[in-house]
């Protein structure tokens, strides 16, 4: 397993509603940051797995 990046969460925050991680299968995927795509102007949310540090970008409803 690769080393964890220090600015990504390594534990579930209190009150988080985690989803199942597509990579490791654990209930540890939480919403983390928002960004706007420059090309399409769509809002994307980055989700991070607190166990394996996988990042997943998903479109966010406006």
mmCIF file of N, CA and C in Angstrom:
data_model
loop_
_atom_site.group_PDB
_atom_site.id
_atom_site.type_symbol
_atom_site.label_atom_id
_atom_site.label_comp_id
_atom_site.label_asym_id
_atom_site.label_seq_id
_atom_site.Cartn_x
_atom_site.Cartn_y
_atom_site.Cartn_z
ATOM 1 N N UNK A 1 0.855 -1.169 0.000
ATOM 2 C CA UNK A 1 0.000 0.000 0.000
ATOM 3 C C UNK A 1 0.906 1.237 0.000
ATOM 4 N N UNK A 2 0.554 2.265 -0.827
ATOM 5 C CA UNK A 2 1.371 3.478 -0.849
ATOM 6 C C UNK A 2 1.224 4.282 0.445
ATOM 7 N N UNK A 3 2.194 5.130 0.709
ATOM 8 C CA UNK A 3 2.149 5.971 1.906
ATOM 9 C C UNK A 3 0.974 6.938 1.816
ATOM 10 N N UNK A 4 0.393 7.284 2.961
ATOM 11 C CA UNK A 4 -0.731 8.214 2.981
ATOM 12 C C UNK A 4 -0.227 9.643 2.819
ATOM 13 N N UNK A 5 -0.967 10.428 2.039
ATOM 14 C CA UNK A 5 -0.624 11.827 1.820
ATOM 15 C C UNK A 5 -1.121 12.614 3.026
ATOM 16 N N UNK A 6 -0.270 13.446 3.649
ATOM 17 C CA UNK A 6 -0.636 14.071 4.920
ATOM 18 C C UNK A 6 -1.836 15.017 4.870
ATOM 19 N N UNK A 7 -2.159 15.629 3.735
ATOM 20 C CA UNK A 7 -3.268 16.575 3.715
ATOM 21 C C UNK A 7 -4.609 15.906 3.402
ATOM 22 N N UNK A 8 -4.624 14.603 3.222
ATOM 23 C CA UNK A 8 -5.873 13.870 3.059
ATOM 24 C C UNK A 8 -6.239 13.227 4.389
ATOM 25 N N UNK A 9 -7.535 13.121 4.694
ATOM 26 C CA UNK A 9 -7.931 12.554 5.986
ATOM 27 C C UNK A 9 -7.567 11.074 6.095
ATOM 28 N N UNK A 10 -7.140 10.667 7.275
ATOM 29 C CA UNK A 10 -6.804 9.258 7.499
ATOM 30 C C UNK A 10 -7.772 8.591 8.468
ATOM 31 N N UNK A 11 -8.700 9.365 9.027
ATOM 32 C CA UNK A 11 -9.750 8.823 9.890
ATOM 33 C C UNK A 11 -11.077 9.451 9.478
ATOM 34 N N UNK A 12 -12.160 8.732 9.740
ATOM 35 C CA UNK A 12 -13.483 9.279 9.436
ATOM 36 C C UNK A 12 -13.813 10.400 10.418
ATOM 37 N N UNK A 13 -14.205 11.575 9.924
ATOM 38 C CA UNK A 13 -14.605 12.639 10.839
ATOM 39 C C UNK A 13 -15.928 12.294 11.524
ATOM 40 N N UNK A 14 -16.164 12.821 12.716
ATOM 41 C CA UNK A 14 -17.426 12.557 13.409
ATOM 42 C C UNK A 14 -18.614 13.032 12.566
ATOM 43 N N UNK A 15 -19.637 12.226 12.482
ATOM 44 C CA UNK A 15 -20.849 12.575 11.750
ATOM 45 C C UNK A 15 -20.774 12.324 10.250
ATOM 46 N N UNK A 16 -19.669 11.795 9.756
ATOM 47 C CA UNK A 16 -19.534 11.518 8.323
ATOM 48 C C UNK A 16 -20.412 10.350 7.924
ATOM 49 N N UNK A 17 -20.917 10.412 6.698
ATOM 50 C CA UNK A 17 -21.706 9.305 6.155
ATOM 51 C C UNK A 17 -20.901 8.683 5.018
ATOM 52 N N UNK A 18 -20.028 7.742 5.335
ATOM 53 C CA UNK A 18 -19.150 7.176 4.307
ATOM 54 C C UNK A 18 -19.897 6.263 3.336
ATOM 55 N N UNK A 19 -19.312 6.162 2.135
ATOM 56 C CA UNK A 19 -19.799 5.227 1.124
ATOM 57 C C UNK A 19 -18.726 4.164 0.919
ATOM 58 N N UNK A 20 -19.077 3.116 0.189
ATOM 59 C CA UNK A 20 -18.126 2.033 -0.058
ATOM 60 C C UNK A 20 -17.096 2.472 -1.099
ATOM 61 N N UNK A 21 -15.836 2.269 -0.797
ATOM 62 C CA UNK A 21 -14.732 2.626 -1.688
ATOM 63 C C UNK A 21 -14.681 1.650 -2.858
ATOM 64 N N UNK A 22 -14.568 2.166 -4.107
ATOM 65 C CA UNK A 22 -14.501 1.262 -5.253
ATOM 66 C C UNK A 22 -13.191 0.482 -5.328
ATOM 67 N N UNK A 23 -12.147 0.945 -4.657
ATOM 68 C CA UNK A 23 -10.845 0.273 -4.730
ATOM 69 C C UNK A 23 -10.664 -0.774 -3.637
ATOM 70 N N UNK A 24 -10.871 -0.368 -2.349
ATOM 71 C CA UNK A 24 -10.602 -1.307 -1.249
ATOM 72 C C UNK A 24 -11.871 -1.967 -0.709
ATOM 73 N N UNK A 25 -13.061 -1.437 -1.049
ATOM 74 C CA UNK A 25 -14.307 -2.054 -0.635
ATOM 75 C C UNK A 25 -14.763 -1.708 0.775
ATOM 76 N N UNK A 26 -14.024 -0.865 1.485
ATOM 77 C CA UNK A 26 -14.409 -0.496 2.851
ATOM 78 C C UNK A 26 -15.361 0.697 2.831
ATOM 79 N N UNK A 27 -16.135 0.825 3.885
ATOM 80 C CA UNK A 27 -17.040 1.966 4.033
ATOM 81 C C UNK A 27 -16.227 3.150 4.567
ATOM 82 N N UNK A 28 -15.481 3.804 3.685
ATOM 83 C CA UNK A 28 -14.574 4.860 4.124
ATOM 84 C C UNK A 28 -14.470 6.006 3.117
ATOM 85 N N UNK A 29 -15.309 6.037 2.090
ATOM 86 C CA UNK A 29 -15.258 7.083 1.075
ATOM 87 C C UNK A 29 -16.112 8.263 1.529
ATOM 88 N N UNK A 30 -15.480 9.443 1.690
ATOM 89 C CA UNK A 30 -16.194 10.625 2.176
ATOM 90 C C UNK A 30 -15.970 11.799 1.222
ATOM 91 N N UNK A 31 -16.945 12.737 1.146
ATOM 92 C CA UNK A 31 -16.758 13.932 0.325
ATOM 93 C C UNK A 31 -15.678 14.816 0.940
ATOM 94 N N UNK A 32 -14.826 15.406 0.094
ATOM 95 C CA UNK A 32 -13.707 16.162 0.634
ATOM 96 C C UNK A 32 -13.642 17.590 0.116
ATOM 97 N N UNK A 33 -13.406 17.812 -1.164
ATOM 98 C CA UNK A 33 -13.260 19.180 -1.675
ATOM 99 C C UNK A 33 -14.120 19.404 -2.903
ATOM 100 N N UNK A 34 -14.364 20.684 -3.203
ATOM 101 C CA UNK A 34 -15.087 21.080 -4.410
ATOM 102 C C UNK A 34 -14.141 21.822 -5.340
ATOM 103 N N UNK A 35 -14.380 21.673 -6.645
ATOM 104 C CA UNK A 35 -13.650 22.470 -7.625
ATOM 105 C C UNK A 35 -14.531 22.650 -8.849
ATOM 106 N N UNK A 36 -14.222 23.675 -9.640
ATOM 107 C CA UNK A 36 -14.963 23.919 -10.878
ATOM 108 C C UNK A 36 -14.069 23.564 -12.060
ATOM 109 N N UNK A 37 -14.613 22.765 -12.979
ATOM 110 C CA UNK A 37 -13.879 22.395 -14.182
ATOM 111 C C UNK A 37 -13.802 23.611 -15.100
ATOM 112 N N UNK A 38 -12.596 23.991 -15.511
ATOM 113 C CA UNK A 38 -12.416 25.177 -16.353
ATOM 114 C C UNK A 38 -13.060 25.034 -17.721
ATOM 115 N N UNK A 39 -13.039 23.849 -18.296
ATOM 116 C CA UNK A 39 -13.569 23.645 -19.644
ATOM 117 C C UNK A 39 -15.096 23.666 -19.668
ATOM 118 N N UNK A 40 -15.740 22.970 -18.746
ATOM 119 C CA UNK A 40 -17.201 22.832 -18.787
ATOM 120 C C UNK A 40 -17.918 23.688 -17.761
ATOM 121 N N UNK A 41 -17.178 24.260 -16.811
ATOM 122 C CA UNK A 41 -17.733 25.066 -15.710
ATOM 123 C C UNK A 41 -18.613 24.249 -14.768
ATOM 124 N N UNK A 42 -18.513 22.932 -14.847
ATOM 125 C CA UNK A 42 -19.270 22.047 -13.948
ATOM 126 C C UNK A 42 -18.568 21.992 -12.593
ATOM 127 N N UNK A 43 -19.351 21.820 -11.547
ATOM 128 C CA UNK A 43 -18.796 21.685 -10.201
ATOM 129 C C UNK A 43 -18.541 20.205 -9.939
ATOM 130 N N UNK A 44 -17.321 19.898 -9.489
ATOM 131 C CA UNK A 44 -16.934 18.516 -9.191
ATOM 132 C C UNK A 44 -16.540 18.413 -7.730
ATOM 133 N N UNK A 45 -16.969 17.340 -7.087
ATOM 134 C CA UNK A 45 -16.569 17.085 -5.712
ATOM 135 C C UNK A 45 -15.571 15.940 -5.708
ATOM 136 N N UNK A 46 -14.474 16.136 -4.985
ATOM 137 C CA UNK A 46 -13.485 15.082 -4.812
ATOM 138 C C UNK A 46 -13.837 14.308 -3.557
ATOM 139 N N UNK A 47 -13.948 12.990 -3.696
ATOM 140 C CA UNK A 47 -14.196 12.086 -2.583
ATOM 141 C C UNK A 47 -12.890 11.379 -2.288
ATOM 142 N N UNK A 48 -12.618 11.118 -1.016
ATOM 143 C CA UNK A 48 -11.384 10.440 -0.632
ATOM 144 C C UNK A 48 -11.717 9.270 0.288
ATOM 145 N N UNK A 49 -10.989 8.173 0.094
ATOM 146 C CA UNK A 49 -11.118 7.023 0.983
ATOM 147 C C UNK A 49 -10.124 7.213 2.123
ATOM 148 N N UNK A 50 -10.598 7.166 3.348
ATOM 149 C CA UNK A 50 -9.715 7.375 4.498
ATOM 150 C C UNK A 50 -8.819 6.168 4.753
ATOM 151 N N UNK A 51 -9.104 5.040 4.122
ATOM 152 C CA UNK A 51 -8.291 3.838 4.318
ATOM 153 C C UNK A 51 -7.172 3.726 3.279
ATOM 154 N N UNK A 52 -7.521 3.785 1.987
ATOM 155 C CA UNK A 52 -6.517 3.567 0.940
ATOM 156 C C UNK A 52 -6.121 4.846 0.204
ATOM 157 N N UNK A 53 -6.727 5.993 0.570
ATOM 158 C CA UNK A 53 -6.404 7.304 0.008
ATOM 159 C C UNK A 53 -6.737 7.428 -1.475
ATOM 160 N N UNK A 54 -7.670 6.631 -1.970
ATOM 161 C CA UNK A 54 -8.126 6.744 -3.350
ATOM 162 C C UNK A 54 -8.940 8.022 -3.508
ATOM 163 N N UNK A 55 -8.748 8.723 -4.615
ATOM 164 C CA UNK A 55 -9.518 9.931 -4.925
ATOM 165 C C UNK A 55 -10.493 9.627 -6.057
ATOM 166 N N UNK A 56 -11.741 10.092 -5.901
ATOM 167 C CA UNK A 56 -12.782 9.902 -6.912
ATOM 168 C C UNK A 56 -13.443 11.253 -7.129
ATOM 169 N N UNK A 57 -13.538 11.708 -8.394
ATOM 170 C CA UNK A 57 -14.230 12.962 -8.680
ATOM 171 C C UNK A 57 -15.611 12.643 -9.224
ATOM 172 N N UNK A 58 -16.608 13.339 -8.668
ATOM 173 C CA UNK A 58 -17.993 13.150 -9.093
ATOM 174 C C UNK A 58 -18.625 14.523 -9.354
ATOM 175 N N UNK A 59 -19.521 14.608 -10.340
ATOM 176 C CA UNK A 59 -20.231 15.873 -10.559
ATOM 177 C C UNK A 59 -21.115 16.192 -9.351
ATOM 178 N N UNK A 60 -21.174 17.442 -9.009
ATOM 179 C CA UNK A 60 -21.974 17.898 -7.865
ATOM 180 C C UNK A 60 -23.191 18.657 -8.396
ATOM 181 N N UNK A 61 -24.395 18.350 -7.922
ATOM 182 C CA UNK A 61 -25.559 19.116 -8.371
ATOM 183 C C UNK A 61 -25.455 20.575 -7.938
ATOM 184 N N UNK A 62 -25.896 21.468 -8.814
ATOM 185 C CA UNK A 62 -25.765 22.895 -8.506
ATOM 186 C C UNK A 62 -26.898 23.363 -7.711
#
